[in-house]
Amino acid sequence: DCHLRSHGVMRVSASDVIVGADSEAVEALRGPAEEWDGDQARTLHDSSFGGGIGRYWEILERLDVGSAGDQHHYLVVRRADDGAVCWIQVCIHRIAADEPLYMWHVRDITGSARCLEMSRLAADGDYALSLENDGLPHATLLTQVPDACPSSDPDTRAELAGILAAVVAAETFAVLHLTGFGAVDTVFPRRVLGWSEGDIVDRSFLGLLCAEDRAFFCQALRRSLRDCIPQRLTLKLLSGRACAGAAAAAYLSCDVTVLMPEAVQQPVLIVRANDQASAGALSVAGSCTVRHGVCRVQLEQLCC
């Protein structure tokens, strides 16, 4: 089993040759297979693959974020097919001790990484950016459009890495993708409000809300689906730490933006804790290490 909620799996030899990959992994390697021009789909590439990982990805950096025993690993890569700079969450497993073959679990989190700037606080303590007020292009914010991504610039990538380290340590920000049934499908970063990824994935988001907010949230979700307009709400979410350590459930006030971008085809929630003082009690020691010129030995360290 892998801690990563994987959207792509590929088998890679010890010499980094790809010997097998599912369609999601091929998309992470090569980019979207098609794009829409009006009501017509245009094919960008086929589903073939072959050769080494270096044929598809130039690995720019490796980011290790978190504390000992709970680290999050990301690769920042430039794709050869379209030149896009992407953030890939990755976990590598050796298939067998006597077999030089590795299973790579990969998830393209470029869209979620673009949302990191929404965790910034203004001088008045409120959040500096909001989708509905600042006109941010939410449809492209969560998709893989090369010219919409600021991460081609090394200084911007370093800044985003610092923001990522801060939100992982504080656990006050996350981008959640929901299934059509309302369960949490993916979490970025892997901890939020005291919940680990393993605790929250497949759990009903409604079940995390206090009872009086559930109908209000469902109404906002319907409006977002109908109008394709972001809905910004204030909701009370159950604290994972308080749930584990207290007899009574404790809730934290959160700023939640609801999105229904067509390209993602599932509800997306941007969750930000409102009460920074209370949420601060959740904080754990964390750090972010950025490694440039990633070599094979460093990738081996990602093996579970």
CSV table of C-alpha atoms in Angstrom, one decimal:
chain,number,residue,atom,x,y,z
A,1,ASP,CA,0.0,0.0,0.0
A,2,CYS,CA,1.1,3.6,-0.7
A,3,HIS,CA,0.3,6.7,1.4
A,4,LEU,CA,-0.1,8.6,-1.9
A,5,ARG,CA,-3.6,8.8,-3.4
A,6,SER,CA,-2.1,8.0,-6.8
A,7,HIS,CA,-3.5,9.1,-10.1
A,8,GLY,CA,-0.8,7.4,-12.1
A,9,VAL,CA,1.4,4.3,-11.7
A,10,MET,CA,4.4,3.3,-13.8
A,11,ARG,CA,7.0,0.5,-13.6
A,12,VAL,CA,10.6,1.7,-13.9
A,13,SER,CA,13.8,-0.3,-14.2
A,14,ALA,CA,16.9,0.5,-12.1
A,15,SER,CA,18.3,2.4,-15.1
A,16,ASP,CA,15.1,4.6,-15.2
A,17,VAL,CA,13.6,3.0,-18.3
A,18,ILE,CA,9.8,3.0,-18.2
A,19,VAL,CA,8.6,-0.6,-18.8
A,20,GLY,CA,4.9,0.1,-18.0
A,21,ALA,CA,2.6,3.0,-17.4
A,22,ASP,CA,-1.2,3.5,-17.1
A,23,SER,CA,-3.0,6.4,-18.9
A,24,GLU,CA,-2.8,8.7,-15.9
A,25,ALA,CA,1.0,8.2,-15.6
A,26,VAL,CA,1.4,8.9,-19.4
A,27,GLU,CA,-0.5,12.2,-18.9
A,28,ALA,CA,1.8,13.1,-16.1
A,29,LEU,CA,4.8,12.3,-18.3
A,30,ARG,CA,3.6,14.0,-21.5
A,31,GLY,CA,0.8,16.3,-20.5
A,32,PRO,CA,-2.9,16.3,-21.5
A,33,ALA,CA,-3.7,14.0,-24.4
A,34,GLU,CA,-6.2,16.4,-25.9
A,35,GLU,CA,-7.6,19.9,-25.6
A,36,TRP,CA,-10.9,21.4,-26.4
A,37,ASP,CA,-11.3,24.1,-29.1
A,38,GLY,CA,-14.9,25.1,-28.7
A,39,ASP,CA,-16.9,21.9,-28.9
A,40,GLN,CA,-14.2,20.0,-30.8
A,41,ALA,CA,-11.5,17.9,-29.1
A,42,ARG,CA,-8.0,18.2,-30.6
A,43,THR,CA,-5.5,15.4,-30.0
A,44,LEU,CA,-2.1,16.5,-28.7
A,45,HIS,CA,-0.4,13.2,-28.5
A,46,ASP,CA,-1.1,9.5,-28.4
A,47,SER,CA,-0.8,7.2,-25.3
A,48,SER,CA,2.5,5.7,-26.2
A,49,PHE,CA,5.7,5.8,-24.1
A,50,GLY,CA,9.1,4.3,-24.2
A,51,GLY,CA,12.7,4.9,-23.1
A,52,GLY,CA,13.9,6.6,-20.0
A,53,ILE,CA,12.2,9.1,-17.7
A,54,GLY,CA,14.7,11.7,-18.9
A,55,ARG,CA,13.1,11.5,-22.3
A,56,TYR,CA,9.9,13.1,-20.9
A,57,TRP,CA,11.0,15.0,-17.7
A,58,GLU,CA,13.9,17.3,-16.9
A,59,ILE,CA,13.9,17.1,-13.2
A,60,LEU,CA,14.6,20.6,-11.9
A,61,GLU,CA,14.2,20.2,-8.2
A,62,ARG,CA,13.2,17.8,-5.5
A,63,LEU,CA,11.3,19.2,-2.5
A,64,ASP,CA,11.1,17.4,0.8
A,65,VAL,CA,8.6,19.0,3.1
A,66,GLY,CA,7.6,18.2,6.7
A,67,SER,CA,9.2,16.6,9.7
A,68,ALA,CA,10.9,13.3,10.4
A,69,GLY,CA,8.5,10.4,9.9
A,70,ASP,CA,6.0,12.6,8.0
A,71,GLN,CA,7.7,13.9,4.9
A,72,HIS,CA,6.0,15.0,1.6
A,73,HIS,CA,8.1,14.5,-1.5
A,74,TYR,CA,7.6,16.5,-4.7
A,75,LEU,CA,9.5,16.7,-8.0
A,76,VAL,CA,9.5,19.9,-10.0
A,77,VAL,CA,9.9,18.8,-13.7
A,78,ARG,CA,9.9,20.4,-17.1
A,79,ARG,CA,7.9,18.2,-19.6
A,80,ALA,CA,9.6,17.7,-22.9
A,81,ASP,CA,6.4,17.4,-24.9
A,82,ASP,CA,4.9,20.8,-24.1
A,83,GLY,CA,7.6,22.6,-22.0
A,84,ALA,CA,5.3,23.0,-19.0
A,85,VAL,CA,6.9,23.1,-15.5
A,86,CYS,CA,4.9,20.9,-13.2
A,87,TRP,CA,4.8,19.8,-9.6
A,88,ILE,CA,4.6,16.0,-9.3
A,89,GLN,CA,4.0,14.3,-6.0
A,90,VAL,CA,5.8,11.0,-6.1
A,91,CYS,CA,6.4,7.9,-4.0
A,92,ILE,CA,8.7,5.0,-5.2
A,93,HIS,CA,8.4,1.4,-4.2
A,94,ARG,CA,10.8,-1.4,-4.9
A,95,ILE,CA,8.6,-4.3,-6.3
A,96,ALA,CA,10.8,-7.0,-4.8
A,97,ALA,CA,14.1,-7.1,-2.9
A,98,ASP,CA,15.7,-9.4,-5.5
A,99,GLU,CA,14.2,-7.6,-8.6
A,100,PRO,CA,15.6,-4.3,-9.9
A,101,LEU,CA,12.2,-2.9,-10.8
A,102,TYR,CA,10.4,0.0,-9.1
A,103,MET,CA,6.8,1.1,-8.9
A,104,TRP,CA,6.4,4.9,-9.2
A,105,HIS,CA,3.1,6.3,-7.8
A,106,VAL,CA,2.8,9.8,-9.3
A,107,ARG,CA,0.2,12.6,-9.0
A,108,ASP,CA,0.4,15.9,-10.9
A,109,ILE,CA,-0.4,18.6,-8.3
A,110,THR,CA,0.5,21.6,-10.4
A,111,GLY,CA,-3.0,23.0,-10.2
A,112,SER,CA,-3.1,22.7,-6.5
A,113,ALA,CA,0.3,24.2,-6.1
A,114,ARG,CA,-0.9,27.3,-7.9
A,115,CYS,CA,-3.4,27.8,-5.1
A,116,LEU,CA,-0.6,28.1,-2.5
A,117,GLU,CA,-0.5,31.9,-2.9
A,118,MET,CA,-4.1,31.9,-1.6
A,119,SER,CA,-2.7,31.0,1.9
A,120,ARG,CA,-1.0,34.4,2.2
A,121,LEU,CA,-2.3,36.7,5.0
A,122,ALA,CA,-2.7,40.5,4.5
A,123,ALA,CA,-1.7,43.0,7.2
A,124,ASP,CA,-5.2,43.0,8.7
A,125,GLY,CA,-5.0,39.3,9.2
A,126,ASP,CA,-7.5,38.4,6.4
A,127,TYR,CA,-6.5,36.4,3.4
A,128,ALA,CA,-4.8,38.5,0.7
A,129,LEU,CA,-6.3,36.7,-2.3
A,130,SER,CA,-9.8,35.4,-3.0
A,131,LEU,CA,-11.0,34.0,-6.3
A,132,GLU,CA,-14.4,35.8,-6.4
A,133,ASN,CA,-12.9,39.3,-5.6
A,134,ASP,CA,-9.6,39.3,-7.4
A,135,GLY,CA,-10.7,37.8,-10.7
A,136,LEU,CA,-8.2,34.9,-10.6
A,137,PRO,CA,-8.8,32.5,-13.5
A,138,HIS,CA,-10.1,29.6,-11.4
A,139,ALA,CA,-10.8,27.5,-14.5
A,140,THR,CA,-7.1,27.5,-15.4
A,141,LEU,CA,-5.8,27.7,-11.8
A,142,LEU,CA,-6.5,24.0,-11.4
A,143,THR,CA,-5.5,22.8,-14.8
A,144,GLN,CA,-2.2,22.2,-16.6
A,145,VAL,CA,-2.0,25.2,-18.9
A,146,PRO,CA,1.8,26.0,-19.4
A,147,ASP,CA,1.4,29.8,-19.8
A,148,ALA,CA,-0.8,30.0,-16.7
A,149,CYS,CA,1.9,28.5,-14.4
A,150,PRO,CA,4.4,30.9,-12.7
A,151,SER,CA,6.7,28.0,-11.6
A,152,SER,CA,9.0,28.4,-14.7
A,153,ASP,CA,10.8,31.1,-12.8
A,154,PRO,CA,13.2,29.7,-10.1
A,155,ASP,CA,12.6,32.6,-7.7
A,156,THR,CA,8.9,32.0,-7.9
A,157,ARG,CA,9.4,28.3,-7.3
A,158,ALA,CA,11.6,29.0,-4.2
A,159,GLU,CA,8.8,31.3,-2.9
A,160,LEU,CA,6.2,28.7,-3.4
A,161,ALA,CA,8.4,26.1,-1.7
A,162,GLY,CA,8.6,28.4,1.3
A,163,ILE,CA,4.8,28.9,1.4
A,164,LEU,CA,4.4,25.1,1.1
A,165,ALA,CA,6.6,24.5,4.1
A,166,ALA,CA,4.7,27.1,6.1
A,167,VAL,CA,1.2,25.6,5.4
A,168,VAL,CA,2.4,22.1,6.0
A,169,ALA,CA,3.8,23.1,9.4
A,170,ALA,CA,0.6,25.1,10.4
A,171,GLU,CA,-1.9,22.7,8.8
A,172,THR,CA,-4.2,25.7,8.1
A,173,PHE,CA,-4.5,25.4,4.3
A,174,ALA,CA,-5.5,22.6,1.9
A,175,VAL,CA,-6.9,22.0,-1.6
A,176,LEU,CA,-9.4,19.1,-1.5
A,177,HIS,CA,-10.9,17.3,-4.5
A,178,LEU,CA,-14.2,15.6,-3.8
A,179,THR,CA,-15.8,12.7,-5.6
A,180,GLY,CA,-19.2,12.9,-7.1
A,181,PHE,CA,-20.6,11.4,-3.8
A,182,GLY,CA,-19.0,14.1,-1.7
A,183,ALA,CA,-16.1,12.1,-0.2
A,184,VAL,CA,-12.6,13.5,0.0
A,185,ASP,CA,-10.6,12.2,-3.0
A,186,THR,CA,-7.3,14.0,-2.7
A,187,VAL,CA,-5.6,16.3,-0.2
A,188,PHE,CA,-2.8,18.8,-0.9
A,189,PRO,CA,-0.8,19.2,1.2
A,190,ARG,CA,-1.1,15.9,3.1
A,191,ARG,CA,-2.2,17.4,6.4
A,192,VAL,CA,-4.9,19.9,7.3
A,193,LEU,CA,-6.5,21.0,10.6
A,194,GLY,CA,-4.9,18.1,12.4
A,195,TRP,CA,-6.1,15.5,9.9
A,196,SER,CA,-3.5,13.3,8.0
A,197,GLU,CA,-4.2,12.3,4.4
A,198,GLY,CA,-5.0,8.8,5.5
A,199,ASP,CA,-7.6,10.0,8.0
A,200,ILE,CA,-9.5,12.3,5.7
A,201,VAL,CA,-9.3,10.5,2.2
A,202,ASP,CA,-12.6,8.7,1.4
A,203,ARG,CA,-14.3,10.5,4.3
A,204,SER,CA,-17.5,12.4,3.7
A,205,PHE,CA,-16.8,16.2,3.7
A,206,LEU,CA,-20.3,16.8,5.0
A,207,GLY,CA,-19.3,14.6,8.0
A,208,LEU,CA,-16.5,17.1,8.8
A,209,LEU,CA,-18.9,20.0,9.0
A,210,CYS,CA,-20.9,21.1,12.0
A,211,ALA,CA,-24.6,20.1,11.7
A,212,GLU,CA,-25.9,23.6,11.1
A,213,ASP,CA,-23.5,24.3,8.2
A,214,ARG,CA,-24.3,21.2,6.1
A,215,ALA,CA,-27.4,22.4,4.3
A,216,PHE,CA,-25.8,25.8,3.7
A,217,PHE,CA,-22.8,24.0,2.1
A,218,CYS,CA,-25.0,21.8,-0.2
A,219,GLN,CA,-26.8,24.9,-1.4
A,220,ALA,CA,-23.5,26.6,-2.3
A,221,LEU,CA,-22.3,23.5,-4.1
A,222,ARG,CA,-25.4,23.5,-6.2
A,223,ARG,CA,-25.0,27.2,-7.0
A,224,SER,CA,-21.4,26.6,-8.0
A,225,LEU,CA,-22.4,23.7,-10.3
A,226,ARG,CA,-25.2,25.6,-11.9
A,227,ASP,CA,-23.4,29.0,-12.4
A,228,CYS,CA,-19.7,28.0,-12.6
A,229,ILE,CA,-18.9,30.8,-10.2
A,230,PRO,CA,-16.7,30.3,-7.1
A,231,GLN,CA,-18.6,30.4,-3.8
A,232,ARG,CA,-16.8,31.7,-0.8
A,233,LEU,CA,-18.2,30.4,2.5
A,234,THR,CA,-17.4,30.5,6.2
A,235,LEU,CA,-17.9,27.0,7.7
A,236,LYS,CA,-17.0,25.2,10.9
A,237,LEU,CA,-14.8,22.1,10.3
A,238,LEU,CA,-14.0,19.4,12.7
A,239,SER,CA,-10.5,19.5,14.1
A,240,GLY,CA,-8.6,16.3,13.7
A,241,ARG,CA,-6.3,16.9,16.7
A,242,ALA,CA,-9.2,17.9,19.0
A,243,CYS,CA,-11.2,14.9,17.7
A,244,ALA,CA,-8.4,12.5,18.7
A,245,GLY,CA,-7.5,14.1,22.0
A,246,ALA,CA,-10.8,15.4,23.5
A,247,ALA,CA,-14.0,13.9,24.6
A,248,ALA,CA,-16.1,16.6,22.9
A,249,ALA,CA,-15.7,17.5,19.2
A,250,ALA,CA,-14.1,20.8,18.5
A,251,TYR,CA,-14.6,22.8,15.3
A,252,LEU,CA,-12.5,25.5,13.6
A,253,SER,CA,-13.9,28.4,11.6
A,254,CYS,CA,-12.6,28.1,8.0
A,255,ASP,CA,-12.8,30.1,4.8
A,256,VAL,CA,-13.9,27.6,2.1
A,257,THR,CA,-14.0,28.5,-1.6
A,258,VAL,CA,-16.1,26.1,-3.7
A,259,LEU,CA,-15.1,25.6,-7.3
A,260,MET,CA,-16.5,23.5,-10.1
A,261,PRO,CA,-14.0,23.9,-13.0
A,262,GLU,CA,-15.1,21.9,-16.1
A,263,ALA,CA,-11.6,20.7,-16.8
A,264,VAL,CA,-11.2,19.0,-13.4
A,265,GLN,CA,-14.7,17.5,-13.6
A,266,GLN,CA,-15.0,17.2,-9.8
A,267,PRO,CA,-15.8,19.7,-7.0
A,268,VAL,CA,-12.7,21.4,-5.6
A,269,LEU,CA,-12.5,23.1,-2.2
A,270,ILE,CA,-9.8,25.6,-1.0
A,271,VAL,CA,-9.8,25.4,2.8
A,272,ARG,CA,-8.2,28.1,4.9
A,273,ALA,CA,-8.4,28.3,8.7
A,274,ASN,CA,-9.9,31.7,9.8
A,275,ASP,CA,-8.9,31.5,13.5
A,276,GLN,CA,-5.1,31.5,13.1
A,277,ALA,CA,-4.6,31.6,16.9
A,278,SER,CA,-6.7,28.4,17.5
A,279,ALA,CA,-5.3,26.7,14.4
A,280,GLY,CA,-1.8,27.5,15.5
A,281,ALA,CA,-2.2,25.0,18.3
A,282,LEU,CA,-2.1,22.3,15.6
A,283,SER,CA,1.3,23.3,14.4
A,284,VAL,CA,4.2,20.9,14.2
A,285,ALA,CA,7.8,21.5,13.4
A,286,GLY,CA,8.4,21.4,9.7
A,287,SER,CA,11.0,22.3,7.1
A,288,CYS,CA,11.4,22.4,3.4
A,289,THR,CA,14.5,21.2,1.7
A,290,VAL,CA,15.0,22.0,-2.0
A,291,ARG,CA,17.5,19.9,-3.9
A,292,HIS,CA,18.7,21.0,-7.4
A,293,GLY,CA,20.2,18.7,-10.0
A,294,VAL,CA,18.5,15.6,-8.7
A,295,CYS,CA,20.4,12.4,-9.2
A,296,ARG,CA,19.4,8.7,-9.0
A,297,VAL,CA,20.7,8.3,-5.5
A,298,GLN,CA,18.3,11.1,-4.3
A,299,LEU,CA,15.4,9.4,-6.1
A,300,GLU,CA,16.2,6.2,-4.3
A,301,GLN,CA,15.7,8.0,-1.0
A,302,LEU,CA,12.0,8.3,-2.0
A,303,CYS,CA,11.5,4.5,-1.8
A,304,CYS,CA,9.2,3.2,0.8
